[in-house]
Short mmCIF file of C-alpha atoms in Angstrom, two decimals:
data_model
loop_
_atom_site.label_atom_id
_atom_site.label_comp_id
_atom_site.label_asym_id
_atom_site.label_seq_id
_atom_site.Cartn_x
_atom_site.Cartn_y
_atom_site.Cartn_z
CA UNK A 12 -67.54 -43.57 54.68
CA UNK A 13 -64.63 -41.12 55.10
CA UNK A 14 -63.11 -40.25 51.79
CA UNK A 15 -59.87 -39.27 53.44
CA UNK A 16 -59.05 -42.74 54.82
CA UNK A 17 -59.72 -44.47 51.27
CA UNK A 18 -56.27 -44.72 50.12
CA UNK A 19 -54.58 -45.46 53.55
CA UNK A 20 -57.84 -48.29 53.45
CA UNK A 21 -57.03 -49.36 50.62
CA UNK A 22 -53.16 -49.84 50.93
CA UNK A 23 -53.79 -51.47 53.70
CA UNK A 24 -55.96 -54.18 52.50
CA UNK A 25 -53.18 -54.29 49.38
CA UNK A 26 -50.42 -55.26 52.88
CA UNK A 27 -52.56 -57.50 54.26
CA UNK A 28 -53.14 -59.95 51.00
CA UNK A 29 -56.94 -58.66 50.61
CA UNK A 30 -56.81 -57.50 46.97
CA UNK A 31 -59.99 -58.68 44.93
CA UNK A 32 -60.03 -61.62 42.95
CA UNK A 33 -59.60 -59.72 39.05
CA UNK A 34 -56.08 -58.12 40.83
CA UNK A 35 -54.92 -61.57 41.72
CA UNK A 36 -55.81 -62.89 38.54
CA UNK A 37 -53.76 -60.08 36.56
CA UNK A 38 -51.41 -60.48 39.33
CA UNK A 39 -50.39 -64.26 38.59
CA UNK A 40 -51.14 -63.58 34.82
CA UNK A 41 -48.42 -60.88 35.21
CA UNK A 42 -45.94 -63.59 36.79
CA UNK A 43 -46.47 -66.10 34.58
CA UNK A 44 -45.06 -63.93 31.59
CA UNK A 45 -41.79 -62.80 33.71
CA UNK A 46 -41.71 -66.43 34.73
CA UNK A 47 -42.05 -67.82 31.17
CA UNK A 48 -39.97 -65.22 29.34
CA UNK A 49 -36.89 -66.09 32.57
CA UNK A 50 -37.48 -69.94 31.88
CA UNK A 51 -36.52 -69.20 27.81
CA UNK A 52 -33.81 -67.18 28.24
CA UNK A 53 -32.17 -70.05 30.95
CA UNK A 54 -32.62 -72.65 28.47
CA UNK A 55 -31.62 -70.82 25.34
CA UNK A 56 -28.94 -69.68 26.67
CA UNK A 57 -27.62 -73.01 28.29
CA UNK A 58 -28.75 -75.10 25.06
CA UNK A 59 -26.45 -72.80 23.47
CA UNK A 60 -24.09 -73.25 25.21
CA UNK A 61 -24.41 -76.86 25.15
CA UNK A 62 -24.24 -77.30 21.40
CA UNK A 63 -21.25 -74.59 20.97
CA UNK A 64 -19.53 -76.81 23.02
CA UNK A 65 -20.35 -80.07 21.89
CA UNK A 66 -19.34 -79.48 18.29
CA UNK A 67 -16.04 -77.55 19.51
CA UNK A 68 -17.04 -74.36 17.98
CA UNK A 69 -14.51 -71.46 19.19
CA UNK A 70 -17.33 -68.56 19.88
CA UNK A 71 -19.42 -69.92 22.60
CA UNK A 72 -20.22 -67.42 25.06
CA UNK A 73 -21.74 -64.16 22.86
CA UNK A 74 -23.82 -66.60 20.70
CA UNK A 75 -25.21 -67.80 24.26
CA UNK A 76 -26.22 -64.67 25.44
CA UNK A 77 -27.75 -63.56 22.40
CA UNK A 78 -30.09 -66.77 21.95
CA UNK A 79 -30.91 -65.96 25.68
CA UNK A 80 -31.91 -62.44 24.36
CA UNK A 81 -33.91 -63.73 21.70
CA UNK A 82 -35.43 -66.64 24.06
CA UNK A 83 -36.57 -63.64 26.68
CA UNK A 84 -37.34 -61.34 24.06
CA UNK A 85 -38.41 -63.21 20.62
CA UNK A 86 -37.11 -60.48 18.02
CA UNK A 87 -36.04 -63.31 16.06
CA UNK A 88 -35.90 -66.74 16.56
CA UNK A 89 -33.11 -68.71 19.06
CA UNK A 90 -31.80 -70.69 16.90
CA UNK A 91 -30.38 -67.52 14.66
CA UNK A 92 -27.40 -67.08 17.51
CA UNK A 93 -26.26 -70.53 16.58
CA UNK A 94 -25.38 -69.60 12.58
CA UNK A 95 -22.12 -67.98 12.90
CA UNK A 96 -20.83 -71.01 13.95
CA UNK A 97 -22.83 -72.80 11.39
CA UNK A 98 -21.00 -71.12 8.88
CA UNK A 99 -17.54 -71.44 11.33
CA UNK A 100 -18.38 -75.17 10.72
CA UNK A 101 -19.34 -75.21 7.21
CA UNK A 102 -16.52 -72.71 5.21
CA UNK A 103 -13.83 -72.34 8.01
CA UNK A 104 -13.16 -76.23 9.44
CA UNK A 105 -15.00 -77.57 6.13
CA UNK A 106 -17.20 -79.44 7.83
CA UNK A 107 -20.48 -79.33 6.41
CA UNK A 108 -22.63 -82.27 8.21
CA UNK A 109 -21.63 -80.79 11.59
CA UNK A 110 -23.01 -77.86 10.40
CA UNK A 111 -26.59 -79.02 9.44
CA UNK A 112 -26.22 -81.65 12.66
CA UNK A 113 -25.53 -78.70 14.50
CA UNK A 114 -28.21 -76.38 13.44
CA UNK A 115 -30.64 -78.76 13.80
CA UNK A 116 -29.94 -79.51 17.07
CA UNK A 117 -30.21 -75.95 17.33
CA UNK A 118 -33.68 -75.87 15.97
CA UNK A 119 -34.69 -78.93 17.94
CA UNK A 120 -35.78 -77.80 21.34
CA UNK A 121 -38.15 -74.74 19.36
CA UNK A 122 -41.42 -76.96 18.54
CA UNK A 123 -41.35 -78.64 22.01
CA UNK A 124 -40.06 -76.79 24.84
CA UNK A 125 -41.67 -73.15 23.77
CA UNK A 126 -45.00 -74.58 23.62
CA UNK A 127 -43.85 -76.19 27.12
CA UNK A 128 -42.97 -73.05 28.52
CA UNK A 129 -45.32 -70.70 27.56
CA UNK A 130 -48.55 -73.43 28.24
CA UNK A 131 -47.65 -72.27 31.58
CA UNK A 132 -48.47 -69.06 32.30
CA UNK A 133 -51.45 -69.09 33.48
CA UNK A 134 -54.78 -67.16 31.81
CA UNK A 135 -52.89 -66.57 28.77
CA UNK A 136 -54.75 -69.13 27.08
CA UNK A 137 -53.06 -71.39 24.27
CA UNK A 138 -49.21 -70.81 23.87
CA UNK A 139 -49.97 -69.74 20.23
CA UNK A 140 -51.73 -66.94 21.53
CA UNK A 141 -49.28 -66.12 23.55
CA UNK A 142 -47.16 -65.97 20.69
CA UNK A 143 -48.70 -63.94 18.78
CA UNK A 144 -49.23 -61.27 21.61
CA UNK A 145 -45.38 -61.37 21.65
CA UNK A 146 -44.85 -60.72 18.24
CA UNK A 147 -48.22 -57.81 18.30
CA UNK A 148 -46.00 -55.96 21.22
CA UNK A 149 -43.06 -56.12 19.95
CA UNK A 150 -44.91 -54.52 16.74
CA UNK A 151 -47.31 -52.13 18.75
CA UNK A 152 -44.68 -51.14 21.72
CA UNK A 153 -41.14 -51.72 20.31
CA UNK A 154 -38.92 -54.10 22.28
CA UNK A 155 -41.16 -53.22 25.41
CA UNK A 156 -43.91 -55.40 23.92
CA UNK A 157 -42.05 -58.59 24.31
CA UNK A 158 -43.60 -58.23 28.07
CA UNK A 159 -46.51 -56.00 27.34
CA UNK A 160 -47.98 -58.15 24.58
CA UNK A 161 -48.25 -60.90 27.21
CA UNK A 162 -49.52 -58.90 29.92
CA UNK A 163 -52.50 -56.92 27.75
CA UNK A 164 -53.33 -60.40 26.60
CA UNK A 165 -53.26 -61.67 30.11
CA UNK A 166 -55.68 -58.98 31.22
CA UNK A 167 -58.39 -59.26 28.78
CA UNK A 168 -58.87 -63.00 29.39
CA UNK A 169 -58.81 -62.19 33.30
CA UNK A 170 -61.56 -59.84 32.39
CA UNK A 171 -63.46 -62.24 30.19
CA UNK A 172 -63.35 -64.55 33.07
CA UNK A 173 -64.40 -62.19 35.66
CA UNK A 174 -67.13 -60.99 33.81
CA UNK A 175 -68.09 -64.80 32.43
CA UNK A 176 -68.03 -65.88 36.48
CA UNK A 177 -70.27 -62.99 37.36
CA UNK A 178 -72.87 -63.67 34.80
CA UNK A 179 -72.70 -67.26 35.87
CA UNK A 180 -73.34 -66.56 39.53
CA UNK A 181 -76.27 -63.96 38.21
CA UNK A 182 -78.00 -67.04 36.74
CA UNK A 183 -77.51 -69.43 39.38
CA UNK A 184 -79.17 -66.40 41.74
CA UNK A 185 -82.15 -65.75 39.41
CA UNK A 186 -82.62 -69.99 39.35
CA UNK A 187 -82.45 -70.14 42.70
CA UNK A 188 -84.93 -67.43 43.22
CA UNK A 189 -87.24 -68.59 41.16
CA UNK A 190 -87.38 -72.41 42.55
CA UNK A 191 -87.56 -70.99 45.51
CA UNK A 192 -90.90 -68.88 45.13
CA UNK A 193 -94.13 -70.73 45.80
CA UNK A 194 -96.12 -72.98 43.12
CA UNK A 195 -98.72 -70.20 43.25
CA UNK A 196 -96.89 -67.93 42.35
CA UNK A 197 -94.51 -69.73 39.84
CA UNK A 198 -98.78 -70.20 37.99
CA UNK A 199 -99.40 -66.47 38.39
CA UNK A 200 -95.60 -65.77 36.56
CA UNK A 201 -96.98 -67.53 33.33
#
């Protein structure tokens, strides 16, 4: 083969869709993660929103966008945009069972619709791993690790299942060889 062509090959076949099956696995792995960490800054944001504005609380729009921050990028959890206007609630307006009703409603959504979103990327494994490669980038890689976490994470099970499907089809090969071989020779094996 001509070593000069290999990269022109090889961008080519990346054009025309023919990339091997452990780069479309890291590929979609890859996706999910952007995907996931868009889908929990949209709702954390918008549930935000939603609950400032239910319970008439005048700062609405910065506690938004920083629960979307934290739902894209988990430094801390969602729900800790929502407390200034706990307290707003609670030692301003003197209202304190709007304030627990409204942080609780603020902590609601967190058991159900994380697990929800990040089940969904897909070869990430359980959400709780996911998780927890979150919170090891984010320790590892700084604020960068929110999305490298994920990815590494994402990788190494695309690798365990590459290399799982290729020792699978390895045996299936070797049993098929060997039923196929001859009776006499299967007795001259033992």
């Amino acid at each position: 083969r001509d070593l000069h062509s290999f990269p022109t090959r090889r961008s080519s076949d990346l054009e025309a869709g023919r990339t091997s099956g452990f780069a479309r696995a890291v590929e979609e792995a890859v996706n999910g993660v952007f995907a996931a960490s868009f889908k929990m800054a949209a709702f954390y944001g918008m549930w935000t929103w939603l609950i400032h504005t239910l319970f008439q609380v005048n700062i609405v729009f910065l506690p938004s966008m920083f629960a979307a921050l934290f739902g894209a990028i988990p430094i801390v959890a969602p729900y800790v945009a929502a407390l200034p206007a706990v307290l707003e609630l609670w030692l301003i307006q003197g209202q304190w069972p709007m304030a627990l009703a409204m942080f609780l409603a603020q902590m609601a959504p967190m058991s159900m619709v994380d697990t929800q979103i990040y089940s969904e990327i897909k070869g990430g494994g359980h959400p709780y791993l996911t998780g927890l490669a979150i919170a090891g980038g984010i320790f590892y890689f700084g604020m960068q690790g929110a999305i490298w976490g994920p990815v590494i994470l994402c990788c190494v099970f695309v690798a365990v299942k590459v290399g799982s499907s290729f020792m699978r089809d390895e045996v299936a090969a070797e049993t098929a060889q060997s039923q196929s071989r001859p009776t006499s020779e299967k007795s001259k094996a033992q």
